[in-house]
Coordinates of C-alpha atoms and ligand atoms in Angstrom, one line a residue:
M1 CA 251.5 -13.7 143.3
E2 CA 253.5 -11.2 141.3
A3 CA 253.4 -10.9 137.5
L4 CA 256.4 -12.5 135.7
G5 CA 258.2 -11.4 132.7
Y6 CA 260.4 -13.2 130.2
Y7 CA 262.7 -11.7 127.5
N8 CA 264.7 -13.9 125.2
G9 CA 265.2 -16.6 127.8
Q10 CA 265.5 -14.5 130.9
I11 CA 262.8 -14.7 133.5
G12 CA 262.1 -12.2 136.4
L13 CA 259.5 -10.2 138.1
L14 CA 257.7 -8.2 135.4
K15 CA 258.2 -4.9 137.2
D16 CA 262.0 -5.5 137.1
M17 CA 262.2 -6.5 133.4
T18 CA 263.4 -4.2 130.6
V19 CA 263.7 -4.4 126.9
P20 CA 266.4 -2.8 124.7
M21 CA 265.5 0.6 123.2
N22 CA 266.4 -0.8 119.8
D23 CA 263.8 -3.6 120.0
R24 CA 261.7 -2.8 116.9
A25 CA 258.6 -3.3 119.0
V26 CA 259.5 -0.1 120.8
Y27 CA 259.5 2.3 117.9
F28 CA 257.6 0.5 115.1
G29 CA 255.3 -1.8 117.0
D30 CA 256.9 -4.2 114.5
G31 CA 255.7 -7.5 115.9
V32 CA 252.8 -9.8 116.7
Y33 CA 251.3 -11.2 119.8
E34 CA 248.9 -13.7 121.5
A35 CA 247.0 -13.8 124.8
V36 CA 245.5 -16.8 126.5
L37 CA 244.3 -18.2 129.8
V38 CA 246.2 -20.7 131.9
K39 CA 244.6 -22.7 134.7
N40 CA 246.1 -25.6 136.7
R41 CA 249.4 -24.9 134.9
V42 CA 247.7 -25.9 131.6
I43 CA 247.6 -23.4 128.7
F44 CA 244.0 -23.3 127.4
S45 CA 243.7 -23.9 123.6
L46 CA 247.4 -23.6 123.1
E47 CA 247.4 -25.3 119.7
E48 CA 244.9 -22.8 118.2
H49 CA 246.9 -19.9 119.6
L50 CA 250.2 -21.3 118.2
N51 CA 248.5 -21.7 114.8
R52 CA 247.3 -18.1 114.8
F53 CA 250.7 -16.8 116.1
E54 CA 252.5 -18.6 113.3
R55 CA 250.1 -17.2 110.7
S56 CA 250.6 -13.7 112.1
Y57 CA 254.4 -13.8 112.2
K58 CA 254.6 -15.3 108.7
A59 CA 252.3 -12.5 107.4
L60 CA 254.9 -10.0 108.7
R61 CA 257.8 -12.1 107.4
L62 CA 259.4 -12.3 110.8
N63 CA 262.3 -14.6 111.2
F64 CA 261.0 -16.4 114.3
P65 CA 263.8 -18.7 115.5
L66 CA 261.8 -21.2 117.6
T67 CA 259.9 -24.3 116.5
R68 CA 256.4 -24.7 117.7
E69 CA 257.5 -27.2 120.3
E70 CA 260.4 -24.9 121.5
L71 CA 258.0 -22.0 121.8
A72 CA 255.5 -24.1 123.8
A73 CA 258.4 -25.1 126.1
E74 CA 259.4 -21.5 126.7
L75 CA 255.8 -20.6 127.5
Y76 CA 255.6 -23.5 130.0
K77 CA 258.9 -22.4 131.6
V78 CA 257.2 -19.2 132.6
V79 CA 254.0 -21.0 133.7
D80 CA 256.1 -23.3 135.8
A81 CA 258.0 -20.5 137.3
M82 CA 254.8 -18.9 138.6
D83 CA 254.1 -22.2 140.4
T84 CA 250.4 -21.9 141.0
D85 CA 247.2 -23.6 139.8
A86 CA 245.3 -20.3 139.8
T87 CA 243.8 -18.7 136.7
L88 CA 246.4 -16.6 134.8
L89 CA 246.7 -14.5 131.7
L90 CA 249.6 -15.5 129.5
Y91 CA 250.7 -13.0 126.9
W92 CA 253.5 -13.4 124.4
Q93 CA 254.9 -11.3 121.5
A94 CA 257.6 -11.5 118.9
S95 CA 259.2 -8.4 117.5
R96 CA 261.2 -8.5 114.3
A97 CA 264.7 -7.7 115.7
T98 CA 266.9 -5.5 117.8
A99 CA 268.5 -3.0 115.5
P100 CA 269.0 0.8 115.0
R101 CA 265.8 2.5 113.7
K102 CA 265.4 2.0 109.9
H103 CA 262.2 1.0 108.3
T104 CA 263.5 -1.9 106.1
F105 CA 264.2 -5.2 107.8
P106 CA 267.7 -5.3 109.4
E107 CA 270.2 -7.7 107.8
G108 CA 270.1 -11.1 109.5
A109 CA 267.1 -10.1 111.6
K110 CA 266.1 -12.6 114.3
A111 CA 262.9 -12.1 116.3
N112 CA 262.8 -11.4 120.0
L113 CA 260.4 -13.2 122.3
M114 CA 258.8 -11.5 125.2
I115 CA 256.3 -13.3 127.6
T116 CA 254.3 -12.0 130.5
L117 CA 252.2 -13.9 133.0
K118 CA 249.9 -12.5 135.6
P119 CA 247.0 -13.6 137.8
I120 CA 243.5 -12.8 136.5
T121 CA 240.1 -12.9 138.0
L122 CA 237.6 -14.1 135.4
K123 CA 234.4 -12.2 135.2
D124 CA 231.4 -14.3 136.1
M125 CA 229.7 -15.2 132.8
K126 CA 226.4 -15.6 134.7
T127 CA 226.2 -12.1 136.2
F128 CA 228.6 -9.8 134.3
R129 CA 227.0 -7.5 131.7
H130 CA 228.9 -5.3 129.3
K131 CA 227.9 -1.7 128.6
L132 CA 228.8 -1.0 125.0
I133 CA 229.2 2.0 122.7
T134 CA 229.3 2.0 118.9
W135 CA 232.6 3.3 117.5
E136 CA 233.7 4.0 113.9
D137 CA 236.4 1.5 113.0
T138 CA 239.3 3.5 111.8
R139 CA 241.9 0.7 111.9
Y140 CA 243.9 -0.4 108.9
L141 CA 243.0 -3.2 106.5
H142 CA 244.9 -6.1 108.0
C143 CA 242.9 -6.6 111.2
D144 CA 243.1 -10.4 110.7
I145 CA 246.8 -10.2 111.6
K146 CA 247.4 -9.9 115.4
T147 CA 250.0 -7.1 115.3
L148 CA 251.2 -4.9 118.1
N149 CA 249.9 -1.7 116.5
L150 CA 246.9 -1.1 118.6
I151 CA 246.4 2.7 118.8
P152 CA 242.9 2.8 117.4
S153 CA 241.9 0.1 119.9
V154 CA 243.5 2.0 122.7
M155 CA 241.6 5.2 121.8
A156 CA 238.3 3.2 121.4
A157 CA 238.7 1.4 124.7
Q158 CA 239.5 4.7 126.5
A159 CA 236.4 6.4 124.9
A160 CA 234.3 3.5 126.2
E161 CA 235.7 3.8 129.7
E162 CA 235.2 7.6 129.8
K163 CA 231.5 6.9 129.1
G164 CA 231.3 4.4 132.0
C165 CA 231.3 1.5 129.4
T166 CA 233.3 -1.6 129.1
E167 CA 233.8 -2.3 125.4
V168 CA 233.1 -0.8 122.0
V169 CA 231.4 -2.3 119.0
Q170 CA 233.3 -1.0 116.0
H171 CA 231.7 -0.5 112.6
R172 CA 232.8 0.6 109.1
G173 CA 229.9 2.6 107.9
E174 CA 226.9 0.4 108.5
R175 CA 228.9 -2.8 108.8
V176 CA 229.7 -4.1 112.3
T177 CA 233.2 -5.4 112.6
E178 CA 234.4 -6.3 116.1
G179 CA 235.2 -4.9 119.6
A180 CA 238.4 -3.1 120.5
H181 CA 239.7 -6.4 121.9
S182 CA 236.9 -8.9 121.3
N183 CA 234.6 -10.3 118.7
I184 CA 230.9 -9.5 118.6
V185 CA 228.1 -12.0 118.1
I186 CA 224.5 -11.1 118.1
V187 CA 221.5 -13.4 118.8
K188 CA 218.3 -12.8 116.8
D189 CA 215.3 -15.1 116.7
G190 CA 217.2 -18.0 118.1
R191 CA 220.2 -17.7 115.7
L192 CA 223.7 -16.4 116.3
I193 CA 225.0 -13.9 113.8
T194 CA 228.7 -12.9 113.6
A195 CA 230.9 -11.1 111.1
P196 CA 232.6 -13.3 108.5
L197 CA 236.3 -14.0 108.7
D198 CA 238.0 -11.6 106.4
N199 CA 240.7 -8.9 106.6
L200 CA 238.5 -6.6 108.7
I201 CA 238.3 -8.7 111.9
L202 CA 240.6 -10.9 114.0
P203 CA 239.8 -14.6 113.7
G204 CA 239.0 -14.8 117.3
I205 CA 239.7 -18.2 118.9
T206 CA 236.8 -17.7 121.4
R207 CA 234.5 -16.8 118.5
M208 CA 235.5 -20.0 116.8
H209 CA 234.9 -22.0 120.0
L210 CA 231.5 -20.4 120.5
L211 CA 230.5 -21.4 117.0
Q212 CA 231.7 -25.0 117.5
L213 CA 229.7 -25.2 120.8
A214 CA 226.7 -23.7 119.0
K215 CA 226.9 -26.5 116.5
Q216 CA 227.2 -29.1 119.2
C217 CA 224.2 -27.7 121.0
G218 CA 222.1 -27.5 117.9
I219 CA 222.0 -23.7 117.9
P220 CA 222.0 -22.3 114.3
Y221 CA 224.5 -19.6 113.4
E222 CA 225.4 -17.4 110.4
E223 CA 228.8 -15.9 109.6
R224 CA 227.8 -13.0 107.5
I225 CA 228.0 -9.2 107.3
F226 CA 225.5 -7.6 109.7
T227 CA 224.6 -4.0 110.2
L228 CA 224.3 -1.4 113.0
D229 CA 220.5 -1.7 112.6
E230 CA 220.7 -5.4 113.2
L231 CA 222.9 -4.8 116.1
R232 CA 220.4 -2.4 117.6
A233 CA 217.5 -4.8 117.0
A234 CA 219.4 -7.9 118.4
D235 CA 217.9 -9.9 121.2
E236 CA 221.3 -10.3 122.8
I237 CA 224.8 -9.0 122.1
L238 CA 227.7 -11.3 123.1
V239 CA 231.3 -10.2 123.5
T240 CA 233.9 -12.9 123.1
S241 CA 237.6 -12.9 123.9
S242 CA 240.3 -15.3 125.3
S243 CA 240.6 -13.3 128.6
A244 CA 236.9 -13.3 129.4
L245 CA 235.3 -16.1 127.2
C246 CA 231.7 -15.2 126.4
L247 CA 230.0 -12.2 128.1
R248 CA 226.5 -10.7 127.6
A249 CA 225.7 -7.0 127.2
E250 CA 223.0 -5.0 128.9
E251 CA 223.5 -1.6 127.2
L252 CA 224.3 -0.3 123.8
D253 CA 224.8 3.5 123.4
G254 CA 222.8 4.0 126.5
A255 CA 219.8 1.9 125.4
A256 CA 218.9 -1.4 127.1
V257 CA 219.7 -4.6 125.2
P258 CA 216.6 -6.7 125.4
Q259 CA 218.5 -9.8 126.7
T260 CA 215.6 -12.1 125.6
A261 CA 217.7 -15.0 124.5
G262 CA 218.7 -16.0 128.0
A263 CA 218.3 -19.8 127.5
I264 CA 220.5 -19.9 124.4
V265 CA 223.2 -17.7 126.0
E266 CA 223.2 -19.7 129.2
T267 CA 223.5 -23.0 127.3
L268 CA 226.5 -21.7 125.4
Q269 CA 228.1 -20.1 128.4
E270 CA 227.7 -23.4 130.4
A271 CA 229.1 -25.4 127.5
Y272 CA 232.0 -23.0 127.3
R273 CA 232.6 -23.2 131.1
Q274 CA 232.7 -27.0 130.9
K275 CA 235.0 -27.0 127.9
F276 CA 237.4 -24.7 129.7
E277 CA 237.4 -26.8 132.9
K278 CA 237.8 -30.1 130.9
E279 CA 240.7 -28.7 128.8
T280 CA 242.5 -27.2 131.8
D281 CA 242.2 -30.3 134.0
P282 CA 245.3 -30.9 136.1
A283 CA 245.6 -34.3 134.5
L284 CA 246.6 -32.5 131.3
R285 CA 249.5 -30.8 132.9
K286 CA 252.7 -31.1 130.8
Ligands
PMP301 N1 239.3 -9.0 118.1 C1 240.4 -8.2 118.5 C2 240.7 -6.9 117.9 C3 241.1 -8.6 119.7 O1 242.1 -7.9 120.1 C4 240.7 -9.8 120.3 C5 241.4 -10.3 121.5 N2 242.7 -10.9 121.3 C6 239.7 -10.6 119.8 C7 239.0 -10.1 118.6 C8 239.2 -11.9 120.4 O2 240.1 -12.9 120.0 P1 240.4 -14.2 120.9 O3 239.1 -14.8 121.1 O4 241.3 -15.1 120.1 O5 241.0 -13.7 122.2

């Protein structure tokens, strides 16, 4: 199964697709994106991702030409072209326009839509364990908008990999923010604690699902600022993202994470697994 690409209506093998040099994504990263799982040809939690996408492109004042329904139809065109019930990662981005390089918005700018779709093997939530490093968060102050400008996250992810680790936990001074491409939730004394939604973190859809599931399972949680000391003293550290759902960590900066809240974590992971299966049931296919 080869990855597919889509650019403004054209579908082909991703490796054969090109974008114009004047696409403002190329030289300004002037755009926004989303990434989500697909299974049984059903896009998981599409409505929530469309909501966040709209919020992001409005924040950048992009002139995105498609209605919500039209965008969903374009996404499903690519999903249908892949013609498989396997688990896939669907990515899409809108860039402001195609126009010669000039910082201000081009006259009559109309956004470009790019979509990619590729097979993905989900990590086993039961057995996979992250190895984490802490990392000073040097990103800008609009991390709640899902923009294409990801250099700090790229550098952070590479630093983790070079240390034999799988994700970073970013912090601004003492305050923990989020991962390079995930949100961070800690478990302490039977409670989940995760950073509050403000301009310093992305409002992760997996984070939101996890908190909803915690509520349903009667597991208390707090959305509040927490510190590096609290991170280091946590019973568990959870890493949430659309492409991997909810994974545990075994190591932080070379020290073992206690992993002493197994029952809570396994309850949440199982609830999440069931939610994912239920909401990607083949009967829900468009
Ligand atoms: N924070 C950042 C910086 C991310 O890139 C991601 C992944 N998109 C997340 C959090 C997790 O968000 P979601 O659960 O919506 O994938």
